[in-house]
XYZ file of C-alpha atoms in Angstrom:
326
model
C 54.138 -1.281 -8.178
C 51.239 1.354 -7.797
C 48.701 -0.637 -9.852
C 48.650 -3.887 -7.789
C 48.482 -1.577 -4.649
C 45.415 0.271 -5.848
C 43.603 -2.987 -6.909
C 44.466 -4.280 -3.361
C 43.015 -1.322 -1.676
C 39.911 -1.484 -3.977
C 39.394 -5.151 -3.115
C 39.743 -4.445 0.657
C 37.406 -1.332 0.422
C 34.890 -3.500 -1.434
C 35.036 -6.360 1.065
C 34.602 -3.955 3.993
C 31.688 -2.317 2.086
C 29.978 -5.640 1.507
C 30.613 -6.649 4.962
C 29.248 -3.397 6.375
C 26.185 -3.709 4.265
C 25.695 -7.235 5.490
C 25.832 -6.245 9.056
C 22.885 -3.773 8.636
C 20.704 -6.704 7.790
C 19.710 -10.193 9.200
C 19.110 -11.606 5.798
C 19.968 -10.581 2.248
C 17.876 -11.749 -0.820
C 19.814 -11.903 -4.173
C 18.737 -13.565 -7.431
C 22.305 -14.169 -8.428
C 22.935 -16.241 -5.220
C 25.196 -13.612 -3.507
C 22.884 -13.372 -0.506
C 21.483 -15.622 2.103
C 18.489 -16.524 -0.060
C 17.431 -16.392 -3.766
C 13.611 -15.975 -3.031
C 11.819 -13.558 -0.713
C 9.639 -16.316 0.669
C 12.630 -18.269 1.999
C 13.747 -15.359 3.831
C 10.352 -14.706 5.341
C 10.106 -18.376 6.208
C 13.581 -18.042 8.038
C 12.236 -15.383 10.446
C 11.849 -16.720 13.889
C 8.275 -17.063 15.043
C 6.894 -14.400 17.441
C 10.273 -12.467 17.411
C 10.128 -9.411 19.564
C 13.070 -7.688 17.799
C 12.989 -6.435 14.205
C 14.185 -8.603 11.552
C 15.715 -6.698 8.660
C 15.668 -8.151 5.141
C 17.510 -6.608 2.291
C 16.150 -7.382 -1.170
C 18.536 -6.872 -3.931
C 17.671 -5.487 -7.451
C 15.634 -7.918 -9.599
C 12.194 -9.113 -10.518
C 10.946 -11.782 -8.034
C 7.953 -13.603 -9.317
C 6.482 -15.108 -6.283
C 3.279 -15.362 -4.417
C 4.353 -14.337 -1.077
C 2.987 -14.831 2.512
C 4.146 -13.278 5.650
C 2.618 -15.467 8.098
C 0.887 -14.103 11.237
C 3.760 -15.681 13.507
C 6.336 -13.486 11.658
C 6.257 -10.264 13.724
C 8.377 -7.031 13.330
C 9.754 -7.832 9.744
C 11.065 -5.125 7.767
C 11.915 -5.577 3.974
C 14.170 -3.034 2.258
C 14.642 -2.829 -1.458
C 17.863 -1.903 -3.166
C 15.945 0.278 -5.754
C 12.328 0.839 -5.745
C 12.014 0.666 -9.597
C 14.285 -2.233 -9.960
C 13.257 -4.427 -7.106
C 9.782 -5.853 -7.831
C 7.871 -8.358 -6.132
C 5.182 -9.554 -8.497
C 2.699 -12.321 -9.423
C -0.098 -12.646 -11.831
C -3.147 -14.288 -10.280
C -6.505 -12.800 -10.822
C -10.078 -13.284 -9.235
C -11.407 -15.442 -12.377
C -8.446 -17.666 -12.358
C -9.449 -21.361 -11.604
C -7.652 -23.496 -8.954
C -6.745 -27.122 -9.364
C -10.499 -28.034 -8.398
C -12.055 -25.624 -11.137
C -13.094 -23.126 -8.698
C -12.442 -19.314 -8.902
C -9.722 -18.293 -6.696
C -11.662 -14.909 -6.033
C -10.295 -11.488 -5.184
C -8.707 -12.394 -1.924
C -7.104 -15.400 -3.670
C -5.532 -13.160 -6.443
C -3.106 -11.341 -4.165
C 0.548 -11.388 -4.873
C 1.529 -10.700 -1.277
C -0.332 -11.498 2.021
C 0.843 -9.589 5.116
C -0.565 -11.364 8.176
C 2.303 -10.462 10.739
C 2.007 -7.456 12.914
C 4.730 -4.783 12.859
C 5.484 -5.134 9.222
C 7.464 -2.585 7.401
C 8.504 -2.169 3.846
C 10.711 0.500 2.233
C 11.892 1.158 -1.421
C 10.058 -1.860 -3.178
C 7.466 -2.346 -5.935
C 4.619 -4.449 -5.260
C 2.712 -5.735 -8.292
C -0.146 -7.838 -9.828
C 1.076 -8.297 -13.286
C -2.033 -10.076 -14.646
C -3.401 -6.988 -16.376
C -6.763 -5.603 -16.934
C -8.565 -8.982 -16.344
C -10.732 -7.828 -13.368
C -10.120 -7.950 -9.690
C -6.244 -8.769 -9.167
C -4.783 -7.718 -5.887
C -1.102 -6.653 -5.480
C -0.960 -6.535 -1.719
C -3.463 -7.667 0.900
C -2.778 -6.408 4.478
C -4.272 -7.962 7.569
C -1.638 -7.424 10.138
C -1.573 -4.533 12.586
C 0.727 -1.661 12.808
C 1.975 -2.148 9.178
C 3.737 0.690 7.340
C 4.912 1.161 3.480
C 7.637 3.877 2.919
C 8.615 4.820 -0.634
C 6.968 2.043 -2.183
C 5.052 1.468 -5.516
C 1.833 -0.552 -5.841
C 1.011 -1.544 -9.407
C -2.019 -3.048 -10.964
C -5.391 -2.397 -12.354
C -8.582 -3.295 -10.541
C -8.419 -3.874 -6.751
C -4.496 -3.099 -6.563
C -4.107 -2.367 -2.789
C -6.424 -4.290 -0.120
C -6.021 -3.055 3.339
C -8.186 -6.041 4.589
C -7.946 -6.404 8.460
C -10.855 -5.026 10.292
C -8.731 -4.065 13.285
C -5.590 -3.313 11.193
C -3.858 0.098 11.195
C -1.734 0.922 8.246
C 0.418 3.899 7.059
C 1.718 4.668 3.613
C 4.262 7.304 3.087
C 5.636 8.756 -0.087
C 4.244 5.969 -1.955
C 3.018 5.679 -5.622
C -0.443 3.683 -6.048
C -1.923 3.037 -9.382
C -5.005 1.300 -10.715
C -8.379 1.628 -12.453
C -11.353 0.620 -10.491
C -11.651 0.357 -6.434
C -7.902 0.296 -6.478
C -7.758 1.331 -2.730
C -10.328 -0.874 -1.055
C -11.016 -2.609 2.242
C -12.020 -2.522 5.985
C -8.816 -1.107 7.576
C -8.005 2.167 8.906
C -5.161 3.483 6.784
C -3.390 6.792 6.391
C -1.853 7.878 3.010
C 0.547 10.666 3.344
C 2.257 12.436 0.400
C 1.406 9.712 -1.824
C 0.649 9.857 -5.612
C -2.747 8.093 -6.439
C -2.764 7.348 -10.065
C -5.914 6.640 -12.060
C -5.240 4.799 -15.327
C -7.420 4.986 -18.397
C -10.464 2.414 -18.033
C -11.552 2.742 -14.347
C -13.959 5.062 -12.580
C -13.400 4.892 -8.702
C -10.340 5.383 -6.580
C -11.512 4.017 -3.248
C -14.126 1.326 -2.155
C -13.925 1.464 1.690
C -16.033 -1.006 3.584
C -15.244 0.547 6.955
C -16.626 -1.162 9.948
C -19.399 0.702 11.577
C -17.587 0.902 14.866
C -14.421 2.304 13.585
C -13.614 5.993 14.155
C -11.723 6.249 10.702
C -11.410 4.508 7.476
C -9.083 5.850 4.571
C -7.350 9.270 5.170
C -5.272 10.801 2.551
C -2.968 13.658 3.728
C -1.306 16.076 1.295
C -1.532 13.493 -1.662
C -1.445 14.063 -5.376
C -4.342 12.454 -7.364
C -2.933 12.250 -11.121
C -3.555 9.894 -13.860
C -4.048 9.386 -17.499
C -7.952 8.749 -17.210
C -10.028 11.231 -19.164
C -11.292 14.514 -17.794
C -14.106 14.237 -15.453
C -14.137 10.405 -15.380
C -12.977 9.140 -11.967
C -14.758 9.321 -8.547
C -12.990 9.777 -5.262
C -14.705 6.801 -3.784
C -17.745 4.683 -3.503
C -18.981 2.726 -0.600
C -18.486 -1.114 -0.735
C -20.096 -1.286 2.615
C -22.545 1.244 3.823
C -20.446 2.754 6.618
C -17.436 3.568 4.370
C -15.210 6.442 5.520
C -12.966 8.210 3.136
C -11.372 11.691 3.708
C -8.927 13.675 1.490
C -7.015 16.568 3.370
C -4.809 19.146 1.577
C -4.800 16.946 -1.658
C -4.061 18.243 -5.246
C -6.427 16.689 -7.693
C -6.041 16.740 -11.533
C -8.864 17.222 -13.975
C -9.848 13.418 -14.166
C -11.796 13.793 -10.884
C -15.639 14.084 -11.293
C -16.953 17.350 -10.091
C -19.476 15.578 -8.021
C -16.723 13.859 -6.313
C -18.457 10.705 -4.978
C -20.703 7.911 -5.955
C -23.254 6.049 -3.920
C -22.819 2.689 -5.746
C -26.500 2.897 -6.723
C -27.265 2.572 -2.847
C -29.283 5.749 -1.805
C -29.411 4.458 1.778
C -25.543 4.607 1.909
C -25.711 8.426 1.345
C -26.841 8.680 5.135
C -24.337 6.200 6.494
C -21.100 6.608 4.437
C -18.853 9.570 5.572
C -17.050 11.281 2.776
C -15.211 14.418 3.296
C -12.433 17.039 2.066
C -10.342 19.685 3.301
C -8.754 22.420 1.196
C -8.549 20.089 -1.840
C -6.819 22.247 -4.637
C -6.103 21.704 -8.558
C -8.333 21.381 -11.474
C -10.195 18.377 -9.942
C -11.257 20.465 -6.770
C -14.864 21.600 -6.998
C -16.085 21.833 -3.382
C -19.320 23.741 -4.628
C -20.060 20.904 -7.146
C -19.772 17.976 -4.672
C -22.589 15.764 -3.943
C -24.769 17.063 -1.123
C -24.355 14.328 1.159
C -20.445 14.775 1.230
C -18.849 17.143 3.708
C -16.389 20.043 3.516
C -14.435 19.942 7.007
C -13.963 23.002 8.995
C -10.576 23.856 10.590
C -11.521 22.741 13.952
C -12.933 19.398 12.358
C -9.585 18.690 10.442
C -7.703 18.757 13.665
C -8.826 15.174 14.588
C -7.136 13.803 11.376
C -3.527 13.978 12.431
C -1.625 10.473 11.740
C -1.224 9.337 15.359
C -4.878 10.320 16.232
C -6.148 8.345 13.177
C -3.935 5.334 13.925
C -5.255 5.018 17.458
C -2.066 6.259 19.284
C 0.456 4.425 17.007
C 3.198 6.823 15.655
C 4.392 4.925 12.508
C 7.419 7.453 12.165
C 8.846 5.976 15.473
C 10.233 2.601 14.529
C 9.230 0.583 17.573
C 8.410 -3.079 17.518
C 5.119 -4.697 18.441
C 4.941 -6.840 21.456
C 3.841 -10.398 20.246
């Protein structure tokens, strides 16, 4: 008689566990049909427009091949993956791909995921452009304001991550970002904290900021690890896509693939006087402050004080999960 009792107790426990899990989320996405939706886009579309409260969406393990759009009307959406390496949102467009009219879709058209909604947050997910080394191919383009990614992976080659919105503030914490050329690029103000920035063989530049002239900050890397399988002395920290590019590395560990000169002017000598490239206490075999280009900066202890997360992000504290007011 004990075996049926054990089975019954197990069934009750499993049912209660599943119910408790469901109660934590507004929607569940599962490829096997066990959730509310089988596609991520269907769950995003189901979010009420201009919602002031957070909408929490659990995405169960699986590879979801979808070209995703979070509309600007979908505010305060949080996506949570069941497993960062086993919950993959992917698509395979690339800039030279042709649309139905025979036109190139371009870099912006290549993105696997477009984030337009303010207050978006993602945790424990992999975002991928799976087209391979075929030129510009974006995994995620972000236009929304107050957007955060925590414990996520961004996989691709050229132009992997596109912080695009000119007034957008973004935060990346404990993330893994890989690519070859200009694989973190765009206009936005973005903080990368305790992230791994992985340079794959075949590329030469990590960042290509196009910071707006009036912006106080561009890309800021705090206590990150710059690693990769690129050859020794082959990768630059950044180059200016636009003349007023800003990129700063603070307390980062740099492996030997980093070029001793550190920075490249994109063959635009005039940009040397307008772009702002700086470091503070870089360490590792790729750190060479005495060999950096003369037009870059080594910050003083007093200068580095203005690069705390909240200050860079204009008063927004991404570690306090508050919603935006639509």
